[in-house]
XYZ file of C-alpha atoms in Angstrom:
560
model
C 68.302 99.597 191.775
C 65.725 99.975 188.989
C 65.595 97.913 185.800
C 66.621 101.017 183.838
C 69.780 101.443 185.896
C 70.701 97.820 185.258
C 69.966 97.691 181.511
C 71.149 101.117 180.386
C 74.912 100.500 180.937
C 74.592 97.144 179.169
C 72.820 98.728 176.172
C 75.450 101.459 175.996
C 78.187 98.838 176.014
C 76.417 96.905 173.215
C 76.113 100.102 171.177
C 79.757 100.998 171.719
C 80.844 97.476 170.788
C 78.776 97.666 167.581
C 80.190 101.049 166.583
C 83.752 99.928 167.262
C 83.508 96.666 165.345
C 81.056 97.504 162.549
C 83.827 98.567 160.100
C 85.698 95.266 160.516
C 82.475 93.255 160.375
C 81.274 95.032 157.202
C 84.604 94.366 155.494
C 84.555 90.698 156.526
C 81.079 90.212 155.080
C 82.111 91.887 151.799
C 85.371 89.948 151.588
C 83.790 86.557 152.254
C 81.482 87.075 149.255
C 84.554 87.159 146.994
C 86.730 84.637 148.797
C 86.001 81.897 146.250
C 87.018 84.137 143.333
C 90.219 85.140 145.099
C 91.152 81.494 145.504
C 90.294 80.875 141.846
C 92.445 83.812 140.694
C 95.323 82.547 142.829
C 95.074 79.104 141.223
C 94.968 80.622 137.735
C 97.996 82.805 138.578
C 99.971 79.719 139.679
C 99.042 77.801 136.515
C 99.934 80.801 134.347
C 103.284 81.178 136.080
C 104.034 77.478 135.542
C 103.100 77.767 131.861
C 105.387 80.779 131.337
C 108.307 79.055 133.056
C 107.855 75.798 131.133
C 107.510 77.500 127.742
C 109.920 80.434 128.260
C 107.131 82.911 127.519
C 106.697 86.477 128.708
C 103.340 88.220 128.734
C 103.075 91.804 127.527
C 101.866 92.759 131.010
C 105.083 91.307 132.456
C 107.215 93.782 130.509
C 105.970 96.748 132.544
C 106.684 94.914 135.804
C 110.186 94.075 134.561
C 110.923 97.701 133.650
C 109.502 98.912 136.965
C 111.757 96.473 138.804
C 114.821 97.766 136.966
C 114.037 101.415 137.699
C 113.249 100.633 141.332
C 116.665 99.030 141.656
C 118.264 102.057 140.004
C 116.736 104.423 142.554
C 117.773 108.016 141.963
C 120.788 107.006 139.872
C 119.646 105.578 136.519
C 123.185 105.201 135.135
C 122.702 101.426 135.144
C 119.893 101.825 132.621
C 121.992 104.135 130.424
C 124.794 101.580 130.371
C 122.383 98.921 129.115
C 120.746 101.222 126.569
C 124.116 102.390 125.301
C 123.060 106.027 124.795
C 121.874 108.960 126.836
C 118.776 110.997 126.002
C 118.831 114.620 127.073
C 115.234 115.561 126.331
C 111.897 113.843 126.787
C 108.388 114.450 125.521
C 105.503 112.630 127.191
C 102.199 112.862 125.332
C 98.727 111.905 126.603
C 100.241 112.045 130.079
C 96.850 112.088 131.821
C 96.545 108.348 131.105
C 99.914 107.417 132.616
C 99.792 104.603 135.177
C 101.651 104.528 138.485
C 104.032 101.820 137.240
C 104.760 103.742 134.044
C 105.505 106.869 136.036
C 107.840 104.918 138.294
C 109.650 103.585 135.235
C 110.816 106.940 133.948
C 110.565 109.278 136.944
C 114.179 108.804 138.024
C 115.356 109.060 134.414
C 113.463 112.318 133.963
C 114.776 113.703 137.251
C 118.329 112.868 136.176
C 117.825 114.609 132.813
C 116.446 117.711 134.539
C 119.526 117.849 136.751
C 121.729 118.429 133.677
C 119.770 120.710 131.303
C 121.029 121.839 127.917
C 120.089 125.474 128.683
C 119.283 125.992 124.998
C 115.543 125.369 125.165
C 112.876 123.896 127.408
C 114.421 120.552 128.173
C 111.412 118.306 128.700
C 107.757 118.510 127.775
C 104.773 116.821 129.428
C 101.574 117.173 127.409
C 98.179 116.158 128.727
C 94.754 117.232 129.882
C 93.448 115.852 133.178
C 89.896 116.517 131.969
C 90.454 113.896 129.252
C 91.664 111.144 131.566
C 89.282 108.295 130.679
C 91.536 105.243 130.770
C 91.433 104.372 134.469
C 90.409 100.829 133.466
C 93.920 100.592 131.981
C 95.385 101.809 135.281
C 95.637 105.409 134.119
C 95.995 107.761 137.102
C 94.778 111.311 136.410
C 96.338 112.601 139.631
C 99.882 112.017 138.336
C 99.442 114.850 135.850
C 97.289 116.935 138.162
C 99.530 116.886 141.243
C 101.993 114.012 141.707
C 104.418 114.663 138.850
C 104.890 118.295 139.813
C 105.408 117.403 143.463
C 107.837 114.542 142.820
C 109.906 116.330 140.175
C 109.932 119.532 142.172
C 107.584 122.429 141.617
C 110.518 124.768 140.976
C 111.395 122.600 137.950
C 107.917 122.856 136.424
C 106.419 125.617 134.308
C 102.641 125.260 133.783
C 101.103 126.490 130.564
C 97.593 126.119 129.158
C 96.015 126.396 125.735
C 93.330 128.974 126.418
C 91.893 129.389 122.915
C 89.652 126.928 121.092
C 90.428 126.547 117.397
C 88.030 123.663 116.765
C 84.458 124.641 117.572
C 82.047 127.432 116.673
C 81.073 130.123 119.151
C 77.886 128.516 120.506
C 79.585 125.146 121.086
C 82.396 126.827 123.029
C 80.004 128.913 125.130
C 77.853 125.862 125.924
C 80.851 123.822 127.056
C 82.184 126.724 129.117
C 78.881 126.976 130.971
C 78.558 123.202 131.367
C 82.028 122.651 132.823
C 81.856 125.596 135.175
C 78.587 124.272 136.622
C 78.822 120.458 136.667
C 82.142 120.118 138.567
C 80.774 122.298 141.389
C 77.598 120.195 141.637
C 79.574 116.932 141.713
C 82.090 118.284 144.234
C 79.332 119.411 146.592
C 77.623 116.008 146.394
C 80.885 114.214 147.208
C 81.693 116.531 150.111
C 78.200 116.125 151.553
C 78.358 112.327 151.460
C 81.729 112.312 153.257
C 80.664 114.904 155.835
C 77.867 112.594 156.977
C 80.446 109.993 158.027
C 83.139 109.999 160.744
C 85.448 112.882 161.597
C 88.440 110.683 160.809
C 87.180 110.118 157.270
C 86.489 113.816 156.772
C 89.992 114.674 157.995
C 91.503 112.207 155.491
C 89.339 113.701 152.724
C 90.537 117.231 153.467
C 94.209 116.299 153.979
C 94.377 114.740 150.509
C 92.783 117.786 148.918
C 89.726 115.874 147.772
C 87.321 118.519 149.078
C 88.016 120.681 146.020
C 89.744 118.253 143.641
C 86.996 118.117 140.981
C 86.658 121.891 140.785
C 90.448 122.125 140.732
C 90.718 119.773 137.739
C 88.154 121.862 135.870
C 89.383 125.196 137.224
C 90.769 126.234 133.822
C 88.223 124.480 131.615
C 86.850 127.764 130.283
C 88.146 128.458 126.790
C 88.390 131.680 124.854
C 87.325 132.279 121.286
C 90.204 132.333 118.825
C 90.576 134.932 116.063
C 89.375 132.241 113.657
C 86.320 131.085 115.636
C 83.209 131.057 113.463
C 79.967 132.488 114.853
C 76.862 130.357 115.351
C 76.718 126.631 115.925
C 73.887 124.423 117.174
C 73.482 122.705 120.539
C 70.459 120.496 121.213
C 69.680 118.683 124.456
C 66.635 116.439 124.332
C 65.017 114.326 127.064
C 62.804 111.295 126.492
C 60.406 109.791 129.015
C 57.353 107.567 129.177
C 55.243 110.217 127.424
C 57.366 109.691 124.297
C 56.789 105.922 124.205
C 53.911 104.093 122.559
C 50.719 103.773 124.562
C 51.079 99.990 124.842
C 54.462 100.355 126.628
C 53.802 99.572 130.287
C 57.262 100.368 131.654
C 59.706 102.903 130.260
C 62.961 100.922 130.360
C 66.384 101.793 129.051
C 65.785 99.462 126.099
C 62.655 101.406 125.143
C 64.505 104.680 125.566
C 67.351 103.580 123.305
C 64.998 102.670 120.478
C 63.230 106.050 120.735
C 66.532 107.928 120.946
C 67.991 106.176 117.894
C 64.857 106.845 115.855
C 65.202 110.513 116.729
C 68.906 110.460 115.785
C 68.086 108.899 112.403
C 65.461 111.578 111.730
C 67.908 114.324 112.705
C 70.694 112.882 110.513
C 68.393 112.865 107.491
C 67.406 116.472 108.242
C 71.060 117.531 108.426
C 71.775 115.880 105.089
C 68.745 117.193 103.206
C 68.267 120.657 104.727
C 71.780 121.688 105.817
C 73.985 119.932 103.244
C 75.911 117.830 105.768
C 77.707 114.850 104.274
C 77.524 111.510 106.062
C 81.258 111.643 106.822
C 80.731 114.944 108.692
C 78.620 113.151 111.308
C 79.727 111.032 114.264
C 77.763 109.097 116.874
C 79.663 108.657 120.132
C 78.859 105.829 122.557
C 80.465 104.299 125.634
C 80.536 100.592 124.748
C 80.826 98.275 121.761
C 77.328 96.920 122.422
C 75.894 100.434 122.119
C 77.903 100.947 118.932
C 76.533 97.736 117.429
C 72.969 98.780 118.241
C 73.526 102.105 116.446
C 75.128 100.341 113.474
C 72.170 97.990 113.068
C 69.530 100.730 113.281
C 71.282 103.032 110.816
C 71.965 100.219 108.357
C 68.288 99.246 108.488
C 67.547 102.786 107.245
C 70.184 102.445 104.484
C 72.380 105.102 106.094
C 76.059 104.345 105.277
C 78.013 103.566 108.432
C 81.706 103.404 109.238
C 82.526 101.591 112.453
C 84.861 98.947 113.735
C 81.828 96.766 114.425
C 80.199 97.640 111.101
C 83.307 96.420 109.273
C 83.304 93.039 111.015
C 82.644 90.375 108.400
C 80.551 88.365 110.871
C 78.151 91.307 111.353
C 76.948 91.156 107.760
C 73.486 89.604 107.479
C 74.533 87.924 104.217
C 77.510 86.214 105.848
C 75.409 85.341 108.899
C 72.913 83.664 106.570
C 75.651 81.484 105.057
C 77.046 80.520 108.480
C 73.610 79.563 109.826
C 72.979 77.464 106.717
C 76.262 75.591 107.194
C 75.241 74.845 110.774
C 71.971 73.386 109.502
C 73.790 71.179 106.989
C 75.966 69.496 109.626
C 73.408 69.425 112.431
C 70.623 67.117 113.479
C 67.124 68.217 112.468
C 65.907 68.227 116.070
C 68.761 70.519 117.147
C 68.815 73.046 114.301
C 65.467 74.818 114.731
C 67.161 78.056 115.819
C 69.474 78.050 112.789
C 66.519 77.434 110.483
C 64.607 80.303 112.058
C 67.659 82.546 111.629
C 67.958 81.590 107.963
C 64.277 82.278 107.291
C 64.465 85.653 109.010
C 67.727 86.729 107.369
C 66.705 85.564 103.893
C 63.458 87.531 103.968
C 65.113 90.587 105.525
C 67.838 90.691 102.872
C 65.256 90.630 100.103
C 62.832 92.943 101.945
C 60.071 90.306 102.008
C 57.324 90.071 104.605
C 57.239 86.948 106.742
C 54.400 85.644 108.853
C 55.200 84.895 112.521
C 53.626 81.459 112.020
C 56.472 80.563 109.663
C 58.672 79.916 112.675
C 56.315 77.340 114.196
C 57.107 73.636 113.987
C 60.718 73.937 112.830
C 61.996 71.408 115.364
C 62.530 68.116 113.585
C 61.494 69.504 110.190
C 64.150 68.714 107.519
C 65.485 71.356 105.167
C 63.757 69.561 102.296
C 60.339 70.590 103.671
C 61.133 74.315 103.844
C 60.974 75.128 100.126
C 58.132 77.631 100.725
C 60.313 79.650 103.105
C 63.822 79.164 101.698
C 65.190 78.903 98.132
C 63.886 75.854 96.306
C 67.309 74.937 94.860
C 68.783 74.792 98.368
C 66.002 72.618 99.774
C 66.208 70.156 96.844
C 69.981 69.905 96.456
C 71.482 70.461 99.914
C 72.387 66.785 100.400
C 74.402 66.711 97.172
C 76.034 70.064 97.972
C 77.450 68.777 101.259
C 79.671 66.455 99.201
C 81.296 69.409 97.408
C 84.474 71.204 98.478
C 83.658 73.956 100.955
C 84.508 76.803 98.569
C 82.068 75.421 95.952
C 79.401 74.827 98.587
C 79.632 78.469 99.694
C 79.336 79.676 96.082
C 76.224 77.520 95.605
C 74.660 78.956 98.766
C 75.359 82.542 97.654
C 73.750 81.842 94.257
C 70.777 80.005 95.777
C 69.997 82.847 98.169
C 70.440 85.444 95.416
C 72.637 87.690 97.548
C 75.629 88.065 95.214
C 74.158 91.253 93.742
C 73.223 92.975 96.999
C 75.455 96.053 96.768
C 75.620 96.674 100.508
C 76.888 93.155 101.222
C 79.274 92.600 98.301
C 82.447 93.630 100.230
C 81.551 91.276 103.092
C 80.826 88.348 100.764
C 84.112 88.907 98.910
C 85.972 88.954 102.216
C 84.133 85.827 103.367
C 85.097 84.009 100.164
C 88.734 84.894 100.836
C 88.471 83.629 104.401
C 87.002 80.320 103.195
C 89.765 79.985 100.590
C 92.489 80.708 103.148
C 90.972 78.286 105.664
C 91.006 75.456 103.101
C 94.307 76.329 101.428
C 96.166 73.554 103.225
C 93.555 70.992 102.237
C 89.823 70.394 102.585
C 88.915 70.118 106.275
C 85.136 69.933 106.055
C 82.272 72.087 107.286
C 82.600 71.184 110.971
C 86.280 72.163 111.187
C 85.596 75.397 109.313
C 82.769 76.337 111.697
C 85.040 75.617 114.657
C 87.684 77.927 113.173
C 85.021 80.517 112.426
C 83.748 80.607 116.015
C 87.285 80.935 117.384
C 88.997 83.227 114.858
C 86.838 83.981 111.819
C 84.316 86.128 113.702
C 87.123 88.566 114.561
C 88.015 89.317 110.937
C 87.057 92.684 109.494
C 87.192 94.674 106.286
C 89.936 97.265 105.804
C 88.715 100.730 106.789
C 88.300 103.103 103.831
C 89.842 106.486 104.618
C 87.554 108.666 102.512
C 84.273 106.764 102.820
C 81.197 108.999 102.940
C 79.606 107.330 105.946
C 78.440 108.188 109.458
C 81.147 107.248 111.943
C 80.048 105.320 115.034
C 82.832 105.081 117.586
C 83.327 104.860 121.313
C 84.174 108.011 123.227
C 87.556 106.493 124.112
C 88.473 106.188 120.430
C 87.199 109.682 119.616
C 89.923 111.421 121.640
C 91.860 113.810 119.421
C 89.247 113.685 116.642
C 86.766 116.332 115.518
C 83.506 116.162 113.563
C 81.144 118.786 112.222
C 78.169 117.108 113.895
C 78.320 114.967 117.038
C 75.471 112.894 118.463
C 75.605 111.392 121.963
C 72.409 109.292 121.944
C 72.824 107.564 125.318
C 73.995 110.418 127.517
C 72.595 108.910 130.703
C 75.478 107.106 132.382
C 75.850 106.835 136.137
C 78.373 108.831 138.126
C 79.127 106.069 140.631
C 80.751 102.738 139.952
C 78.193 100.138 138.963
C 76.875 98.198 141.952
C 78.481 94.771 142.496
C 81.303 95.464 140.050
C 84.695 94.336 141.350
C 87.296 96.802 142.554
C 90.558 96.170 144.378
C 91.502 97.806 147.662
C 94.673 97.836 149.697
C 94.500 95.503 152.679
C 97.501 96.932 154.535
C 95.382 98.497 157.305
C 92.974 95.583 157.666
C 92.959 92.087 159.125
C 93.863 90.788 155.641
C 97.118 92.739 155.315
C 99.085 89.589 154.372
C 97.169 89.510 151.077
C 98.336 92.961 150.038
C 95.176 93.723 148.082
C 91.700 92.207 148.066
C 88.846 92.255 145.502
C 85.479 93.539 146.732
C 82.098 94.084 145.175
C 81.267 97.770 145.073
C 78.438 98.368 147.563
C 77.322 101.325 149.654
C 77.801 99.247 152.823
C 81.551 99.610 152.344
C 81.241 103.279 153.319
C 80.870 102.043 156.909
C 83.675 99.489 156.729
C 87.370 99.651 157.535
C 88.050 100.329 153.834
C 85.776 103.388 153.738
C 88.674 105.490 152.451
C 89.165 103.167 149.486
C 85.395 103.214 148.881
C 85.231 107.011 148.724
C 88.373 107.186 146.590
C 86.613 104.848 144.145
C 83.496 107.053 144.257
C 85.635 110.111 143.523
C 87.433 108.405 140.645
C 84.212 107.090 139.089
C 82.579 110.526 139.318
C 85.569 112.098 137.627
C 85.604 109.332 134.991
C 81.985 110.064 134.094
C 82.538 113.819 133.966
C 85.686 113.419 131.858
C 83.831 111.103 129.496
C 81.185 113.769 128.950
C 83.874 116.410 128.461
C 85.612 114.396 125.742
C 82.308 113.743 123.972
C 81.006 117.312 123.957
C 84.318 118.837 122.866
C 84.541 116.753 119.672
C 81.885 118.874 117.893
C 82.749 121.668 115.487
C 79.353 123.259 114.814
C 76.599 120.822 115.839
C 76.126 118.962 119.144
C 73.115 116.801 120.016
C 72.753 115.212 123.483
C 69.912 112.799 124.253
C 68.966 111.933 127.839
C 66.606 109.539 129.561
C 64.171 110.992 132.101
């Protein structure tokens, strides 16, 4: 017998063993990376349960579980619930149904089914309103498929009448036509990419994909996305799509990063906003900038405020985000700190003071601040502060704050007056029960004060900067999406939960895993591809919500 005849069966057996056990091995490797965090979460859950029992507390999240438990016990006969409520509702209206979670649906499914069984026969008994294309709250456990398929199947298709709003009464003709083209093309591209990635895997996975209808789910969701013009639709409208790459950056920029792109994009947005105001008579309140996260919103707020463009945003109204208030807080931290440990606060004060008064500052001014007392900074900070700060620390906090505002000369800065007035009120309220000193106030500020904000003026003439999630249901004449470059797939290494019922860890029920492409070859490949599908649909829905907010002007900026 030759060496080949001896080794070949062994190699085939090794290959077969690898193929058979690779899914379990891949899952084990992924699970072990998160085992510590699972143990930590379990310990926290036990401590939280003990705290609730000892203090007779109920978390808001517990309420949904309690309701779900009641409806599960009721089964198909919810009379028990009616007895407790004391009344019987004949008709239901569910709004924003695309963001309904599985537990929420369980809570009122049997009730709805019971109501359908005894209709009034006078009008349509129950109304479910929603748009699967606007399902963007999966991070709150919203399940788009309940509206798309599950509700109809579980209630009974013969009990459901589908109707769609075909006409667009919001946007101008060009905006509608652009969105129609975009959402007839993009879903097909995304669906084909998903199908291709699954086809490259096992036949079992492909069969599961087809059985659940995922092979055409994205195109199905967007099957009726095309909208007609209404009798009141105005002609015209502007759509701009602009891409920025390394060629648009300064010559000294070695690498075109996302940070560089964002600065270029925002500068372009600012230029375009000024053009709209001067050449096309747009008011600031007609314009909205839509972003995905609060950090992006804060970046936009800062850049627009630097150009003296009025801004209305949840972050912009935060008292702590005012440079004038930040200057006062940093000064208080200097007053109670040790000279060797307050260099950063001194640098902040120097920078903020000069920025507020539009003064130039040399980079060398920040050198040698470690160990330098406030008394020696009279060339960089107000002289009255540097000479009198030791006496001022003996004053009540409210008087100390007033002295700092006067010394810095910021009381008359129009842009910061509302924030300073609010800050004065916060200081007064914090010391109402007696003087507690600077240290206690700063502790309160870091825990609670930084969350305080100004009331939002309803008719303010200012550019609105909001997240796409908060923009749902709103409309603006001009919409900017400056960072329209988000990924379709879930971010690598982010945590997602998968069912462990068909794995070696079935006793745990569910397990947390870091999202990685290696999971496509594991025993939770189905959960992996379901997550890929959901994240792709999330991204597409996010774009849909953003682009359909515009009335007559839409500006998308992309990174090459």
